[in-house]
JSON list of C-alpha atoms in Angstrom, two decimals:
[
{"chain": "V", "resi": 1, "resn": "MET", "atom": "CA", "xyz": [127.20, 95.75, 128.96]},
{"chain": "V", "resi": 2, "resn": "LEU", "atom": "CA", "xyz": [128.32, 95.56, 132.57]},
{"chain": "V", "resi": 3, "resn": "TRP", "atom": "CA", "xyz": [126.24, 94.21, 135.46]},
{"chain": "V", "resi": 4, "resn": "THR", "atom": "CA", "xyz": [127.43, 94.88, 138.98]},
{"chain": "V", "resi": 5, "resn": "ARG", "atom": "CA", "xyz": [126.63, 93.59, 142.46]},
{"chain": "V", "resi": 6, "resn": "THR", "atom": "CA", "xyz": [128.37, 95.19, 145.42]},
{"chain": "V", "resi": 7, "resn": "ALA", "atom": "CA", "xyz": [128.78, 93.84, 148.92]},
{"chain": "V", "resi": 8, "resn": "SER", "atom": "CA", "xyz": [130.83, 94.68, 151.96]},
{"chain": "V", "resi": 9, "resn": "SER", "atom": "CA", "xyz": [132.35, 91.75, 153.76]},
{"chain": "V", "resi": 10, "resn": "THR", "atom": "CA", "xyz": [133.93, 91.40, 157.15]},
{"chain": "V", "resi": 11, "resn": "ARG", "atom": "CA", "xyz": [136.68, 88.90, 157.80]},
{"chain": "V", "resi": 12, "resn": "ALA", "atom": "CA", "xyz": [135.44, 85.67, 159.38]},
{"chain": "V", "resi": 13, "resn": "PRO", "atom": "CA", "xyz": [136.70, 84.70, 162.83]},
{"chain": "V", "resi": 14, "resn": "SER", "atom": "CA", "xyz": [139.94, 82.77, 162.88]},
{"chain": "V", "resi": 15, "resn": "SER", "atom": "CA", "xyz": [139.20, 79.04, 163.11]},
{"chain": "V", "resi": 16, "resn": "ASP", "atom": "CA", "xyz": [142.02, 78.32, 165.54]},
{"chain": "V", "resi": 17, "resn": "THR", "atom": "CA", "xyz": [141.27, 80.96, 168.18]},
{"chain": "V", "resi": 18, "resn": "GLY", "atom": "CA", "xyz": [137.64, 81.90, 167.65]},
{"chain": "V", "resi": 19, "resn": "THR", "atom": "CA", "xyz": [138.60, 85.57, 167.51]},
{"chain": "V", "resi": 20, "resn": "ASN", "atom": "CA", "xyz": [138.67, 88.02, 164.65]},
{"chain": "V", "resi": 21, "resn": "HIS", "atom": "CA", "xyz": [142.34, 88.79, 163.98]},
{"chain": "V", "resi": 22, "resn": "PRO", "atom": "CA", "xyz": [143.10, 90.17, 160.53]},
{"chain": "V", "resi": 23, "resn": "ARG", "atom": "CA", "xyz": [146.33, 89.06, 158.91]},
{"chain": "V", "resi": 24, "resn": "PRO", "atom": "CA", "xyz": [149.11, 91.66, 158.83]},
{"chain": "V", "resi": 25, "resn": "GLY", "atom": "CA", "xyz": [148.66, 94.02, 155.90]},
{"chain": "V", "resi": 26, "resn": "VAL", "atom": "CA", "xyz": [145.09, 92.82, 155.25]},
{"chain": "V", "resi": 27, "resn": "PRO", "atom": "CA", "xyz": [142.25, 95.17, 156.21]},
{"chain": "V", "resi": 28, "resn": "SER", "atom": "CA", "xyz": [139.60, 93.66, 158.46]},
{"chain": "V", "resi": 29, "resn": "GLU", "atom": "CA", "xyz": [136.79, 94.94, 156.23]},
{"chain": "V", "resi": 30, "resn": "VAL", "atom": "CA", "xyz": [136.96, 94.73, 152.46]},
{"chain": "V", "resi": 31, "resn": "SER", "atom": "CA", "xyz": [134.63, 96.18, 149.86]},
{"chain": "V", "resi": 32, "resn": "THR", "atom": "CA", "xyz": [133.73, 93.43, 147.38]},
{"chain": "V", "resi": 33, "resn": "GLU", "atom": "CA", "xyz": [132.24, 94.14, 143.97]},
{"chain": "V", "resi": 34, "resn": "LEU", "atom": "CA", "xyz": [131.17, 91.40, 141.55]},
{"chain": "V", "resi": 35, "resn": "ARG", "atom": "CA", "xyz": [130.65, 92.29, 137.89]},
{"chain": "V", "resi": 36, "resn": "HIS", "atom": "CA", "xyz": [129.48, 90.49, 134.77]},
{"chain": "V", "resi": 37, "resn": "ASN", "atom": "CA", "xyz": [131.59, 92.04, 132.04]},
{"chain": "V", "resi": 38, "resn": "THR", "atom": "CA", "xyz": [129.74, 90.86, 128.94]},
{"chain": "V", "resi": 39, "resn": "ASP", "atom": "CA", "xyz": [132.07, 92.74, 126.57]},
{"chain": "V", "resi": 40, "resn": "ASP", "atom": "CA", "xyz": [135.02, 90.63, 127.77]},
{"chain": "V", "resi": 41, "resn": "THR", "atom": "CA", "xyz": [132.86, 87.52, 128.45]},
{"chain": "V", "resi": 42, "resn": "ARG", "atom": "CA", "xyz": [133.96, 87.17, 132.03]},
{"chain": "V", "resi": 43, "resn": "PHE", "atom": "CA", "xyz": [132.77, 87.55, 135.59]},
{"chain": "V", "resi": 44, "resn": "GLU", "atom": "CA", "xyz": [135.04, 89.79, 137.67]},
{"chain": "V", "resi": 45, "resn": "ILE", "atom": "CA", "xyz": [135.64, 90.38, 141.35]},
{"chain": "V", "resi": 46, "resn": "TYR", "atom": "CA", "xyz": [137.03, 93.63, 142.74]},
{"chain": "V", "resi": 47, "resn": "LEU", "atom": "CA", "xyz": [138.33, 94.06, 146.29]},
{"chain": "V", "resi": 48, "resn": "ASP", "atom": "CA", "xyz": [138.49, 97.67, 147.44]},
{"chain": "V", "resi": 49, "resn": "GLY", "atom": "CA", "xyz": [138.22, 98.74, 143.79]},
{"chain": "V", "resi": 50, "resn": "ASP", "atom": "CA", "xyz": [141.08, 96.55, 142.50]},
{"chain": "V", "resi": 51, "resn": "LEU", "atom": "CA", "xyz": [140.50, 93.70, 140.07]},
{"chain": "V", "resi": 52, "resn": "ALA", "atom": "CA", "xyz": [141.28, 90.60, 142.16]},
{"chain": "V", "resi": 53, "resn": "GLY", "atom": "CA", "xyz": [140.28, 87.85, 139.75]},
{"chain": "V", "resi": 54, "resn": "TYR", "atom": "CA", "xyz": [137.86, 86.63, 137.14]},
{"chain": "V", "resi": 55, "resn": "ALA", "atom": "CA", "xyz": [136.21, 83.62, 135.52]},
{"chain": "V", "resi": 56, "resn": "ASP", "atom": "CA", "xyz": [136.01, 83.82, 131.75]},
{"chain": "V", "resi": 57, "resn": "TYR", "atom": "CA", "xyz": [133.77, 81.88, 129.43]},
{"chain": "V", "resi": 58, "resn": "ALA", "atom": "CA", "xyz": [132.68, 81.26, 125.86]},
{"chain": "V", "resi": 59, "resn": "GLU", "atom": "CA", "xyz": [128.95, 81.24, 125.14]},
{"chain": "V", "resi": 60, "resn": "THR", "atom": "CA", "xyz": [126.73, 79.47, 122.62]},
{"chain": "V", "resi": 61, "resn": "GLU", "atom": "CA", "xyz": [123.05, 80.13, 122.01]},
{"chain": "V", "resi": 62, "resn": "SER", "atom": "CA", "xyz": [122.04, 76.77, 120.56]},
{"chain": "V", "resi": 63, "resn": "PRO", "atom": "CA", "xyz": [122.33, 74.98, 122.86]},
{"chain": "V", "resi": 64, "resn": "LYS", "atom": "CA", "xyz": [122.41, 77.76, 125.44]},
{"chain": "V", "resi": 65, "resn": "VAL", "atom": "CA", "xyz": [125.71, 76.92, 127.20]},
{"chain": "V", "resi": 66, "resn": "ARG", "atom": "CA", "xyz": [128.48, 78.89, 128.92]},
{"chain": "V", "resi": 67, "resn": "ASN", "atom": "CA", "xyz": [131.82, 77.11, 128.87]},
{"chain": "V", "resi": 68, "resn": "PHE", "atom": "CA", "xyz": [133.90, 78.34, 131.79]},
{"chain": "V", "resi": 69, "resn": "HIS", "atom": "CA", "xyz": [137.45, 77.75, 130.62]},
{"chain": "V", "resi": 70, "resn": "HIS", "atom": "CA", "xyz": [139.61, 79.82, 132.94]},
{"chain": "V", "resi": 71, "resn": "THR", "atom": "CA", "xyz": [139.50, 81.17, 136.49]},
{"chain": "V", "resi": 72, "resn": "ILE", "atom": "CA", "xyz": [142.25, 83.37, 137.85]},
{"chain": "V", "resi": 73, "resn": "THR", "atom": "CA", "xyz": [143.01, 85.02, 141.17]},
{"chain": "V", "resi": 74, "resn": "PHE", "atom": "CA", "xyz": [145.87, 87.50, 141.09]},
{"chain": "V", "resi": 75, "resn": "PRO", "atom": "CA", "xyz": [148.69, 86.51, 143.48]},
{"chain": "V", "resi": 76, "resn": "GLU", "atom": "CA", "xyz": [148.25, 89.42, 145.90]},
{"chain": "V", "resi": 77, "resn": "PHE", "atom": "CA", "xyz": [144.61, 88.39, 146.49]},
{"chain": "V", "resi": 78, "resn": "ARG", "atom": "CA", "xyz": [145.08, 84.65, 146.98]},
{"chain": "V", "resi": 79, "resn": "GLY", "atom": "CA", "xyz": [143.96, 83.02, 150.22]},
{"chain": "V", "resi": 80, "resn": "ARG", "atom": "CA", "xyz": [140.82, 85.19, 150.57]},
{"chain": "V", "resi": 81, "resn": "GLY", "atom": "CA", "xyz": [138.26, 83.00, 148.80]},
{"chain": "V", "resi": 82, "resn": "VAL", "atom": "CA", "xyz": [138.23, 85.21, 145.71]},
{"chain": "V", "resi": 83, "resn": "ALA", "atom": "CA", "xyz": [137.87, 82.36, 143.19]},
{"chain": "V", "resi": 84, "resn": "ALA", "atom": "CA", "xyz": [135.00, 80.79, 145.13]},
{"chain": "V", "resi": 85, "resn": "GLN", "atom": "CA", "xyz": [133.14, 84.11, 145.32]},
{"chain": "V", "resi": 86, "resn": "VAL", "atom": "CA", "xyz": [133.46, 84.89, 141.62]},
{"chain": "V", "resi": 87, "resn": "VAL", "atom": "CA", "xyz": [132.54, 81.35, 140.55]},
{"chain": "V", "resi": 88, "resn": "LYS", "atom": "CA", "xyz": [129.47, 81.31, 142.81]},
{"chain": "V", "resi": 89, "resn": "TYR", "atom": "CA", "xyz": [128.39, 84.64, 141.34]},
{"chain": "V", "resi": 90, "resn": "ALA", "atom": "CA", "xyz": [129.05, 83.40, 137.79]},
{"chain": "V", "resi": 91, "resn": "LEU", "atom": "CA", "xyz": [127.02, 80.23, 138.33]},
{"chain": "V", "resi": 92, "resn": "ASP", "atom": "CA", "xyz": [124.13, 82.12, 139.94]},
{"chain": "V", "resi": 93, "resn": "GLU", "atom": "CA", "xyz": [124.04, 84.64, 137.07]},
{"chain": "V", "resi": 94, "resn": "THR", "atom": "CA", "xyz": [124.35, 81.84, 134.51]},
{"chain": "V", "resi": 95, "resn": "ARG", "atom": "CA", "xyz": [121.34, 80.07, 136.05]},
{"chain": "V", "resi": 96, "resn": "THR", "atom": "CA", "xyz": [119.32, 83.31, 136.03]},
{"chain": "V", "resi": 97, "resn": "ALA", "atom": "CA", "xyz": [120.14, 83.86, 132.34]},
{"chain": "V", "resi": 98, "resn": "GLY", "atom": "CA", "xyz": [118.94, 80.34, 131.48]},
{"chain": "V", "resi": 99, "resn": "PHE", "atom": "CA", "xyz": [122.30, 78.88, 130.44]},
{"chain": "V", "resi": 100, "resn": "ALA", "atom": "CA", "xyz": [123.74, 75.45, 131.14]},
{"chain": "V", "resi": 101, "resn": "VAL", "atom": "CA", "xyz": [127.41, 75.14, 132.13]},
{"chain": "V", "resi": 102, "resn": "ALA", "atom": "CA", "xyz": [130.35, 73.34, 130.55]},
{"chain": "V", "resi": 103, "resn": "ALA", "atom": "CA", "xyz": [133.25, 73.49, 132.98]},
{"chain": "V", "resi": 104, "resn": "THR", "atom": "CA", "xyz": [136.54, 72.96, 131.19]},
{"chain": "V", "resi": 105, "resn": "CYS", "atom": "CA", "xyz": [138.21, 74.98, 133.95]},
{"chain": "V", "resi": 106, "resn": "TRP", "atom": "CA", "xyz": [139.27, 72.55, 136.69]},
{"chain": "V", "resi": 107, "resn": "TYR", "atom": "CA", "xyz": [138.36, 75.04, 139.44]},
{"chain": "V", "resi": 108, "resn": "VAL", "atom": "CA", "xyz": [134.78, 75.52, 138.20]},
{"chain": "V", "resi": 109, "resn": "ASP", "atom": "CA", "xyz": [134.43, 71.75, 137.77]},
{"chain": "V", "resi": 110, "resn": "ASP", "atom": "CA", "xyz": [135.67, 71.15, 141.34]},
{"chain": "V", "resi": 111, "resn": "TYR", "atom": "CA", "xyz": [133.42, 73.94, 142.69]},
{"chain": "V", "resi": 112, "resn": "ILE", "atom": "CA", "xyz": [130.33, 72.36, 141.11]},
{"chain": "V", "resi": 113, "resn": "GLY", "atom": "CA", "xyz": [131.39, 68.97, 142.48]},
{"chain": "V", "resi": 114, "resn": "ALA", "atom": "CA", "xyz": [131.63, 70.41, 145.99]},
{"chain": "V", "resi": 115, "resn": "HIS", "atom": "CA", "xyz": [128.33, 72.33, 145.69]},
{"chain": "V", "resi": 116, "resn": "PRO", "atom": "CA", "xyz": [125.60, 69.95, 144.49]},
{"chain": "V", "resi": 117, "resn": "GLU", "atom": "CA", "xyz": [123.10, 72.82, 144.26]},
{"chain": "V", "resi": 118, "resn": "TYR", "atom": "CA", "xyz": [124.79, 73.64, 140.92]},
{"chain": "V", "resi": 119, "resn": "ALA", "atom": "CA", "xyz": [124.85, 70.08, 139.50]},
{"chain": "V", "resi": 120, "resn": "ASP", "atom": "CA", "xyz": [121.67, 70.70, 137.50]},
{"chain": "V", "resi": 121, "resn": "LEU", "atom": "CA", "xyz": [123.50, 73.40, 135.51]},
{"chain": "V", "resi": 122, "resn": "VAL", "atom": "CA", "xyz": [126.00, 70.97, 133.97]},
{"chain": "V", "resi": 123, "resn": "HIS", "atom": "CA", "xyz": [125.41, 70.54, 130.24]},
{"chain": "V", "resi": 124, "resn": "ARG", "atom": "CA", "xyz": [124.91, 66.89, 129.31]}
]
């Protein structure tokens, strides 16, 4: 089963100039699609229709835990916040489904540490 959430995002203003200057070769508006690919047990992010990265997991029912063990952003999509977007989506969907989180992936562990609103999800 595949669950999808689609959003269109506009590049944030540059922090050094306060203006909106896209980087060369990077469109100023990107179509972002987030998917929960349950067949492959991973959350995916697509930019303009291309798979940009994912966070994969293993799941147990008793106790109800998702172990996020790997997050990847493909090289051509790095520097755009792809990993943060897919991990946020994964954690939100995991909460909605009633699972706790085991974060053996360093990125997911760091993300939860930097976002205390997800601390209650950590399996103890």
